[in-house]
GROMACS .gro file of C-alpha atoms in nm:
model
  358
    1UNK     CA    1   1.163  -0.683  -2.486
    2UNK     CA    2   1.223  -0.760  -2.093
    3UNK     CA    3   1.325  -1.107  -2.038
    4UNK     CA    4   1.358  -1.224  -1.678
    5UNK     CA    5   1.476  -1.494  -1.487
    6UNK     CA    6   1.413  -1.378  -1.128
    7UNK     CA    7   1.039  -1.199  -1.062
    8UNK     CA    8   1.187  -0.925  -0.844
    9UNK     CA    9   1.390  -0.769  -1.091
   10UNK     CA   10   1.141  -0.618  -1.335
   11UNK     CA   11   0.926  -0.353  -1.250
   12UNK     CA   12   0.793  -0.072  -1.476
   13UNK     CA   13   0.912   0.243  -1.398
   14UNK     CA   14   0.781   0.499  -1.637
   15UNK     CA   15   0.385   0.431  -1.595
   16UNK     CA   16   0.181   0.708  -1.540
   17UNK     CA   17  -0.196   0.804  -1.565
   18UNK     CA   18  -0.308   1.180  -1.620
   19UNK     CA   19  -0.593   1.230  -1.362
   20UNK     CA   20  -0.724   1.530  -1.511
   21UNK     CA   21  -1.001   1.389  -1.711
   22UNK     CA   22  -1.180   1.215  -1.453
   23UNK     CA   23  -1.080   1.442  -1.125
   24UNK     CA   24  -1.022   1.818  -1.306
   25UNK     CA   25  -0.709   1.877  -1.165
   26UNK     CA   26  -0.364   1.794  -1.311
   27UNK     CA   27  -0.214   1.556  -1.104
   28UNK     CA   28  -0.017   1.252  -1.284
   29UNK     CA   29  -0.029   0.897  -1.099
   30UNK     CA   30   0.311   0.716  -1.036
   31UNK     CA   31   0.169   0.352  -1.143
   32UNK     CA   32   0.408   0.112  -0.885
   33UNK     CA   33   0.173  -0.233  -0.920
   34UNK     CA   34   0.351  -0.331  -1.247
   35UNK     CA   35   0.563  -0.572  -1.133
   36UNK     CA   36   0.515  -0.969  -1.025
   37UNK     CA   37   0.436  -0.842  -0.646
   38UNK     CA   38   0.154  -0.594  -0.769
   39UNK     CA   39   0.301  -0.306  -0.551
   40UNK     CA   40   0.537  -0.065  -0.435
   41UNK     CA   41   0.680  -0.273  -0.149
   42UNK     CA   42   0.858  -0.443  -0.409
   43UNK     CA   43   1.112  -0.231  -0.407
   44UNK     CA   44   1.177  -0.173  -0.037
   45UNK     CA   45   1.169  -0.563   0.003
   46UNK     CA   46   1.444  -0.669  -0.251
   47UNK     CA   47   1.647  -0.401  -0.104
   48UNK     CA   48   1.636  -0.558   0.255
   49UNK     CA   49   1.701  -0.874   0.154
   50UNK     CA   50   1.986  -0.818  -0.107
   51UNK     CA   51   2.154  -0.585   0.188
   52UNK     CA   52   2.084  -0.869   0.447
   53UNK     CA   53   2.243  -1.130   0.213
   54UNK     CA   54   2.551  -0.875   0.176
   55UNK     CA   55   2.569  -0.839   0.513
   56UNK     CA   56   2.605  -1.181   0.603
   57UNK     CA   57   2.279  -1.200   0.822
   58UNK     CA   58   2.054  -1.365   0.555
   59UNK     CA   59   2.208  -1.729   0.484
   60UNK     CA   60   2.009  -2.046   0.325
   61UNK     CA   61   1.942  -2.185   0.631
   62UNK     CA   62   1.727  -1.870   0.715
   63UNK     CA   63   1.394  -1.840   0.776
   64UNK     CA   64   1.288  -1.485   0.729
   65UNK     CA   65   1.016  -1.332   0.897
   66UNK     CA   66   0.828  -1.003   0.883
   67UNK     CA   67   0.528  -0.796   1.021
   68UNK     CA   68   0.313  -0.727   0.765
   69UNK     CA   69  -0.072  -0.661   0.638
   70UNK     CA   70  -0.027  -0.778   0.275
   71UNK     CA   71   0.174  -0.588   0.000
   72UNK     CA   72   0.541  -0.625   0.194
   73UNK     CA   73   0.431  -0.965   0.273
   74UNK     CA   74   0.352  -1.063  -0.104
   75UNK     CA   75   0.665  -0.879  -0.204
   76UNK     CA   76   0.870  -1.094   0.004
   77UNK     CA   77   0.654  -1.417  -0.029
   78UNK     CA   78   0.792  -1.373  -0.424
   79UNK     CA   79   1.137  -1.314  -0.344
   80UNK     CA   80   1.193  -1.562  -0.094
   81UNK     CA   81   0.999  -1.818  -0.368
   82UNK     CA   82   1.249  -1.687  -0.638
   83UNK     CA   83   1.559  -1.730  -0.421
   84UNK     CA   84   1.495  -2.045  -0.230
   85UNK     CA   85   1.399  -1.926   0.143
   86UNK     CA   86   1.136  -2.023   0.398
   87UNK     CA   87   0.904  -1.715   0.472
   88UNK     CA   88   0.649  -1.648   0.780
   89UNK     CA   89   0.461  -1.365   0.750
   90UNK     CA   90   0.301  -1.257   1.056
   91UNK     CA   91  -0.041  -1.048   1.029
   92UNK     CA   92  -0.412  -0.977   1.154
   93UNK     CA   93  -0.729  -1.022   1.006
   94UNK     CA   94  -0.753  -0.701   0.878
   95UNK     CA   95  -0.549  -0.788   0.542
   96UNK     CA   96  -0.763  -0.907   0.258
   97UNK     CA   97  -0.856  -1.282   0.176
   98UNK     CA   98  -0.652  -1.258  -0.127
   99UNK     CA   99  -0.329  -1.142   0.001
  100UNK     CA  100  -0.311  -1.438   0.235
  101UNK     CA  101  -0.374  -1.652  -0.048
  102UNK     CA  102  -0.151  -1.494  -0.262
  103UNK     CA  103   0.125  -1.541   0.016
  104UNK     CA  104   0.021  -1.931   0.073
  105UNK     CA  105  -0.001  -1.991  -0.306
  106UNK     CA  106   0.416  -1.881  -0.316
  107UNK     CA  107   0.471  -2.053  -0.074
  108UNK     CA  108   0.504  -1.870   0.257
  109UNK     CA  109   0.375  -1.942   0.579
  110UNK     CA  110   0.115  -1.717   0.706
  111UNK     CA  111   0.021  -1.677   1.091
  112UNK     CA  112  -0.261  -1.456   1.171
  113UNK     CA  113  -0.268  -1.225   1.540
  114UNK     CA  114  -0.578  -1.231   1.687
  115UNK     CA  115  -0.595  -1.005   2.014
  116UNK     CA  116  -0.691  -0.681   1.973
  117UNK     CA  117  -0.505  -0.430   2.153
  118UNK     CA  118  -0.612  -0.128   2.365
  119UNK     CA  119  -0.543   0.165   2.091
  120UNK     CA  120  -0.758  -0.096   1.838
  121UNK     CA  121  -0.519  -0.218   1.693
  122UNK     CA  122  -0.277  -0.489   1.637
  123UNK     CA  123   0.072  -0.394   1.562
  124UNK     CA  124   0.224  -0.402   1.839
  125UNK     CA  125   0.083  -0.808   1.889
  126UNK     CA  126   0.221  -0.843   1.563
  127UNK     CA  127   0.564  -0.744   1.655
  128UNK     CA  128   0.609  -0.890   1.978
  129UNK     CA  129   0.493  -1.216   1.847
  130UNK     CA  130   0.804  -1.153   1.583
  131UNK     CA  131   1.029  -1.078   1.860
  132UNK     CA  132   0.950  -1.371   2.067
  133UNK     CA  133   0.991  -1.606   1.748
  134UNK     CA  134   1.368  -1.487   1.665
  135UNK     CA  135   1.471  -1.531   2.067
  136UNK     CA  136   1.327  -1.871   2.028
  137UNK     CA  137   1.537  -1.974   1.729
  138UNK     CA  138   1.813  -1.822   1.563
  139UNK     CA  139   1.734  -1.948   1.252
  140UNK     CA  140   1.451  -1.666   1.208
  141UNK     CA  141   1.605  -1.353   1.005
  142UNK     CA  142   1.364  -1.038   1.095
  143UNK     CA  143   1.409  -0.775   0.842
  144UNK     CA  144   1.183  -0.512   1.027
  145UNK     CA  145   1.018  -0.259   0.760
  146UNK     CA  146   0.931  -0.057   1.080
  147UNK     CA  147   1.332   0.048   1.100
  148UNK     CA  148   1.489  -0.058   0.834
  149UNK     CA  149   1.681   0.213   0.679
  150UNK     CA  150   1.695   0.007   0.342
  151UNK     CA  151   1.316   0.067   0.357
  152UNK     CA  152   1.383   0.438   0.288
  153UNK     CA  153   1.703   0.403   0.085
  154UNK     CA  154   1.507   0.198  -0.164
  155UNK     CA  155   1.305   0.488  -0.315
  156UNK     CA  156   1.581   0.734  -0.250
  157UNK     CA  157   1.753   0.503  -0.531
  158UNK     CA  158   1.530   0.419  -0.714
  159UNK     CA  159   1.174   0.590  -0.697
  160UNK     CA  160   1.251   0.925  -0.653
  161UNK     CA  161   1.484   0.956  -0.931
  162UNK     CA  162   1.271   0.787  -1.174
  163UNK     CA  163   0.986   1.086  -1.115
  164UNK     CA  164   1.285   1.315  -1.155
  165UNK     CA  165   1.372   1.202  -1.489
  166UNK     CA  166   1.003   1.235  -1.606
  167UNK     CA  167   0.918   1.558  -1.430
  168UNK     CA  168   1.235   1.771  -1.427
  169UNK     CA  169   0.983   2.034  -1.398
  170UNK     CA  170   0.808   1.895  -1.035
  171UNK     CA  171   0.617   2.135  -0.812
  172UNK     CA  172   0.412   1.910  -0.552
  173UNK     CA  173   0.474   1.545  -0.471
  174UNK     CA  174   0.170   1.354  -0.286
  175UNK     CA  175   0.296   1.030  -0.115
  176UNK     CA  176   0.105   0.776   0.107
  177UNK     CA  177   0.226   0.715   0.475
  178UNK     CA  178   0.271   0.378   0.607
  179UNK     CA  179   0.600   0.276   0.752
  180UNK     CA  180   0.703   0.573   0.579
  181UNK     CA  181   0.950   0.466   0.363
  182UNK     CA  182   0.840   0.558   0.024
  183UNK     CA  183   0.793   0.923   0.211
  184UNK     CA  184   1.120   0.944   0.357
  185UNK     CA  185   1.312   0.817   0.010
  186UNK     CA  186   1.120   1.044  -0.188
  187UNK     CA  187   1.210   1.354   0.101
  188UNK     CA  188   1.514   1.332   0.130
  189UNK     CA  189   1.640   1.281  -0.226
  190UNK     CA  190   1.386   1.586  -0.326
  191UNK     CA  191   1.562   1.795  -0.068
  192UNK     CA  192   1.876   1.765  -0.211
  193UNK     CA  193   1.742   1.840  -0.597
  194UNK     CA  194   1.777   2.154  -0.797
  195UNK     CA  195   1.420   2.337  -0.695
  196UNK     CA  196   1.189   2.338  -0.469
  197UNK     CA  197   0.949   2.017  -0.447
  198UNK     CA  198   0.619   2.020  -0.193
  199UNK     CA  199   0.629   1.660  -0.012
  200UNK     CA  200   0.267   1.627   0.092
  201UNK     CA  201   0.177   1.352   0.317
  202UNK     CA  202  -0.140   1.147   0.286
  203UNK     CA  203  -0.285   0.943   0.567
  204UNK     CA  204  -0.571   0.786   0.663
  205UNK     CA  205  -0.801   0.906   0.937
  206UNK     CA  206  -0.766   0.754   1.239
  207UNK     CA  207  -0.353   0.654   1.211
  208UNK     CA  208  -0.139   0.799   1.470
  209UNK     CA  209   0.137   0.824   1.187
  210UNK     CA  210   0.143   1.253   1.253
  211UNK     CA  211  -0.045   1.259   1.595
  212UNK     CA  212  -0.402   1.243   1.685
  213UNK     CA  213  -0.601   1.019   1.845
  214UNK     CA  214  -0.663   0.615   1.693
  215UNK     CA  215  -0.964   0.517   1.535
  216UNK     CA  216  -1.110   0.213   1.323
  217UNK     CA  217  -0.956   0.155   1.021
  218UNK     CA  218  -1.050  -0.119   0.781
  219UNK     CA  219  -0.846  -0.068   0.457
  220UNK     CA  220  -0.483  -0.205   0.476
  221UNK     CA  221  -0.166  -0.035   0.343
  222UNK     CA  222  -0.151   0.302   0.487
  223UNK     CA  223  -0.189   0.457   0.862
  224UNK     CA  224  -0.016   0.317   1.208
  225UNK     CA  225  -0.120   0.305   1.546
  226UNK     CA  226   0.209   0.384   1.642
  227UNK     CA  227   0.493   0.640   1.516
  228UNK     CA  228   0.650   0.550   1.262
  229UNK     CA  229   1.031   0.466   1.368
  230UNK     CA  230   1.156   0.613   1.012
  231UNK     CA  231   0.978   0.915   1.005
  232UNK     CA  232   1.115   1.242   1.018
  233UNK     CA  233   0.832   1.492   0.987
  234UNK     CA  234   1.168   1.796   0.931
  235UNK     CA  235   1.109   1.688   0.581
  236UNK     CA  236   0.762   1.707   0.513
  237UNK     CA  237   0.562   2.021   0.441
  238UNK     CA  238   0.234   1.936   0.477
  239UNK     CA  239   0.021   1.611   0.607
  240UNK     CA  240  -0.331   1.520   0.484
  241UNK     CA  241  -0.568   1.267   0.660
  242UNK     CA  242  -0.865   1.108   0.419
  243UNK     CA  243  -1.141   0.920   0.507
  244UNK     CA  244  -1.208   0.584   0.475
  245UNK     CA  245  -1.548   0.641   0.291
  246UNK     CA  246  -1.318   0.911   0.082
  247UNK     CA  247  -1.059   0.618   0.019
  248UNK     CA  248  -1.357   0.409  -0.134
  249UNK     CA  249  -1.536   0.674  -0.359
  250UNK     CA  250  -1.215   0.759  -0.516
  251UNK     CA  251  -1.142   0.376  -0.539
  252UNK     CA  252  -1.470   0.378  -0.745
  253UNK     CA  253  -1.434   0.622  -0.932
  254UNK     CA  254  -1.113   0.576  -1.107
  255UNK     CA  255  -1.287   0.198  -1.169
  256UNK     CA  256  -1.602   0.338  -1.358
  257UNK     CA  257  -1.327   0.520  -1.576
  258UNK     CA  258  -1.141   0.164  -1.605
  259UNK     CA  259  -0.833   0.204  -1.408
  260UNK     CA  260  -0.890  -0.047  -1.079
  261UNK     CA  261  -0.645   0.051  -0.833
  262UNK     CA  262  -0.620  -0.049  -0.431
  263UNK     CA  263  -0.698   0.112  -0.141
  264UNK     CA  264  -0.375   0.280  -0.065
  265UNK     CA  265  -0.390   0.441  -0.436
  266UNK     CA  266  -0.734   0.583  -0.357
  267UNK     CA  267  -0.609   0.726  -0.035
  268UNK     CA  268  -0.352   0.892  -0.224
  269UNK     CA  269  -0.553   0.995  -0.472
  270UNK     CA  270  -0.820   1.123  -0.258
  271UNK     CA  271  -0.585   1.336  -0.046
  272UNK     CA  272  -0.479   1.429  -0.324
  273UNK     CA  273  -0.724   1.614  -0.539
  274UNK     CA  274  -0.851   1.769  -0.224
  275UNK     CA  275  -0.562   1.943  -0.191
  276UNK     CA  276  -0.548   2.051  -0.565
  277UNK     CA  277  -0.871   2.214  -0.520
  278UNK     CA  278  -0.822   2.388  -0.199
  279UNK     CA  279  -0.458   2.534  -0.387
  280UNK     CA  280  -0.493   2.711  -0.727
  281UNK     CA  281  -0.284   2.436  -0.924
  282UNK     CA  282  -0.351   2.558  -1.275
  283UNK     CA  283   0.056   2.613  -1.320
  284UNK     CA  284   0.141   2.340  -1.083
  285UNK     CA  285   0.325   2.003  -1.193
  286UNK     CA  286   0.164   1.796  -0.930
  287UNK     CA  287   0.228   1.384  -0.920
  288UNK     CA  288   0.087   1.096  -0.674
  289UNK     CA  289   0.271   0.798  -0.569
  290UNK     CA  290   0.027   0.480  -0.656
  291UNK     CA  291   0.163   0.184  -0.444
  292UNK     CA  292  -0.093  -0.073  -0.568
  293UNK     CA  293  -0.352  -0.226  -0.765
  294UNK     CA  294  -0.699  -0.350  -0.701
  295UNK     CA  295  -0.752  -0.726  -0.746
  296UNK     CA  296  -0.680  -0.812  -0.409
  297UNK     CA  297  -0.889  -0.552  -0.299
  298UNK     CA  298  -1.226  -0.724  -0.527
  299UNK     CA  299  -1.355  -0.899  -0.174
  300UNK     CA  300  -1.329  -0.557   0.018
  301UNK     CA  301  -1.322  -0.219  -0.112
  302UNK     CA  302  -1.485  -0.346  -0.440
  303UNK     CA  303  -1.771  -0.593  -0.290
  304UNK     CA  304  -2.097  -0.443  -0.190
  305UNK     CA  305  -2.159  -0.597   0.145
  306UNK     CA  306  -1.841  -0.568   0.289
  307UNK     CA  307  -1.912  -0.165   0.209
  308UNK     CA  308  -2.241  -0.131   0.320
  309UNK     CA  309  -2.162  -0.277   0.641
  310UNK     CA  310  -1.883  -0.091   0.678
  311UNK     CA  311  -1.986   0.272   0.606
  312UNK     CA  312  -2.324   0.204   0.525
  313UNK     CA  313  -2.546   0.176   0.196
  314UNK     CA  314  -2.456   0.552   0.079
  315UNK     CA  315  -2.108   0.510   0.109
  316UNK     CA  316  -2.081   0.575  -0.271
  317UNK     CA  317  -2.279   0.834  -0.496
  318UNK     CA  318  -2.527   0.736  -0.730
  319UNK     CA  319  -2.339   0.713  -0.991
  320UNK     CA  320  -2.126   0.455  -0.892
  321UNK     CA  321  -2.182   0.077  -0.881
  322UNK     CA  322  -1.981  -0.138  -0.687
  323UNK     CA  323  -1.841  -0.499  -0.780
  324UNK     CA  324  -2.082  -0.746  -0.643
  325UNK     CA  325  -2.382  -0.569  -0.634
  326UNK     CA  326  -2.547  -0.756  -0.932
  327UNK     CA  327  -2.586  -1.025  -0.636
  328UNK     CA  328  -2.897  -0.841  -0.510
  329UNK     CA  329  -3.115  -0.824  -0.897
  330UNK     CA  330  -3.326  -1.086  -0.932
  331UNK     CA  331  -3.226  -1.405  -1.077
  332UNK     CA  332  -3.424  -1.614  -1.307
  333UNK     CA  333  -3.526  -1.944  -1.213
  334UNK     CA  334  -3.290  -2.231  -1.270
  335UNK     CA  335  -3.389  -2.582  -1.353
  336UNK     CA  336  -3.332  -2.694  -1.031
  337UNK     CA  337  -3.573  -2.468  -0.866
  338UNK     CA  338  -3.596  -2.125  -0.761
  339UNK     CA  339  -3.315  -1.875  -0.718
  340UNK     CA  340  -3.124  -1.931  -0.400
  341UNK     CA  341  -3.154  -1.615  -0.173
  342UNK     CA  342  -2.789  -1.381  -0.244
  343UNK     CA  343  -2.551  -1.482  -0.017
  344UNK     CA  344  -2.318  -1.347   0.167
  345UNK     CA  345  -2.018  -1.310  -0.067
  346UNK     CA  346  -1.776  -1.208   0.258
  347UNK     CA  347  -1.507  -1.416   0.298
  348UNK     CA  348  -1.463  -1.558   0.640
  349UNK     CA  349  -1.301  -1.322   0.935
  350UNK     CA  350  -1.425  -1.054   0.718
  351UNK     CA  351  -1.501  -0.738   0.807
  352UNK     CA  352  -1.242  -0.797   1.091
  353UNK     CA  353  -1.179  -0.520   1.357
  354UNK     CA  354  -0.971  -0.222   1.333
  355UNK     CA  355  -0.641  -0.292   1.284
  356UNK     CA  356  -0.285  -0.054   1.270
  357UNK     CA  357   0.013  -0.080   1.069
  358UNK     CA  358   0.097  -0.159   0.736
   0.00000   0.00000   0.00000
């Protein structure tokens, strides 16, 4: 039986879900949400702080302060709550309603960028405004996910190793790119292993991540309008780019089947069985990375207006229902009078313009 003192030090390692029932192709899914952040970031985050604390540059007069469009900034919202810090989070309006509560509710300070930038984004707002606020005050301890090398060494530790230990046996791996962290960890310890392992990249459409040209994105977690800093593309064999709408369905999908997972998961996911079916996996042992889950995703991803507005009212097949849309069935009358017209369930900012990074 687990007993902790500190949140950041559980998180269940040996989770997984066998797709092949609902999607056809085997492909298990790396569950990382189980833990008092809900995500993968979890990992990355206490291994920036505990090496700034080692290193002498995190000290409890610190104020830490990070870029970040919600799962890194929850993650360290916890952390800094468990171990007695002041935390600013600095992000757009992209990131969900929930995550900013979720931040507030620990404790952290959130500020929110507003100017959009020429690429349609706002990363690089994001960042300066970090930069500006550490020359201001020395006080302010920026652990920058963007370069971090801890980001990467976190899941060359500890991530890739655990899927090792469960899948000695591992043909493909199918990670999401971000700040590329989780990628690079997972690379470079499966380029030193025994066999032959397949790092696939998954992106989203319209993130500069690999090249290409920017383009609205909406769903937070995965895709930059910028390079990634960390990434070194020598170690990946193969990068796929999915579709918001794509990100959704799958999203759905995996819901109607019980498993409610967040956006990033149904990137990877997506990306993910596409590739299965394009490749004849039927001797394959192929496994996806699944950085988070979906309750913070309920007033996006999982609420009808924000999708229909999005990407339009056959954004998912007809098979699929999404949260929220019991809003538009009639109601019966109340006692007070007739049924108030559906409102609006968006929260406010929301849907925001395309934003970048993670």
């Amino acid at each position: 039986m687990p007993v902790v003192s500190d949140p950041y030090t559980y998180n269940e390692e040996e989770l997984y879900v066998d797709l092949r029932p609902i999607f056809g192709h085997p492909l298990f899914l790396k569950c990382e949400g189980f833990n008092f952040a809900g995500s993968i970031k979890l990992k990355a985050a206490t291994e920036m702080v505990e090496s700034a604390e080692r290193d002498g540059i995190l000290t409890p007069e610190s104020i830490l302060v990070e870029s970040s469009s919600g799962n890194l900034g929850v993650a360290l919202s916890m952390i800094a709550a468990s171990k007695g810090y002041r935390f600013l989070c600095v992000t757009d309006a992209r990131g969900n309603l929930t995550t900013r509560m979720m931040m507030e509710a620990l404790g952290s300070q959130v500020h929110m960028i507003a100017g959009q930038e020429a690429n349609g984004g706002f990363l690089g707002a994001r960042i300066e405004y970090v930069r500006a606020l550490c020359e201001s005050d020395d006080r302010y301890v920026w652990l920058s996910q963007y370069t971090n090398p801890n980001n990467w060494k976190a899941h060359y530790r500890r991530t890739a190793p655990e899927i090792a230990r469960q899948f000695p046996r591992l043909d493909v791996l199918f990670v999401g790119a971000g700040t590329t962290g989780t990628l690079m960890g997972c690379a470079r310890y499966f380029r030193e292993w025994h066999r032959p392992v397949r790092i696939i990249a998954v992106d989203s459409v319209g993130s500069v991540s690999f090249g290409g040209s920017p383009g609205r994105r909406m769903i937070p977690g995965l895709g930059m309008s910028m390079r990634p800093p960390l990434l070194d593309e020598s170690y990946v064999d193969e990068v796929i780019r999915v579709e918001e709408a794509d990100t959704v369905r799958t999203c759905h999908r995996l819901a109607r089947r019980g498993f409610l997972f967040g956006g990033s998961t149904g990137t990877v996911v997506s990306g993910a069985t596409d590739w299965l079916a394009r490749h004849d996996a039927r001797d394959l042992t192929a496994v996806a990375i699944g950085p988070d889950l979906g309750e913070r995703y309920l007033d996006t991803i999982y609420q009808t207006n924000w999708l229909q507005d999005l990407y339009g009212e056959g954004v998912l097949d007809s098979g699929e229902v999404a949260v929220g849309s019991w809003a538009a069935s009639p109601a019966p009358p109340t006692p007070w009078g007739p049924a108030a017209e559906p409102a609006d369930r968006r929260p406010q900012g929301q849907p925001a313009p395309s934003v970048p990074g993670s």
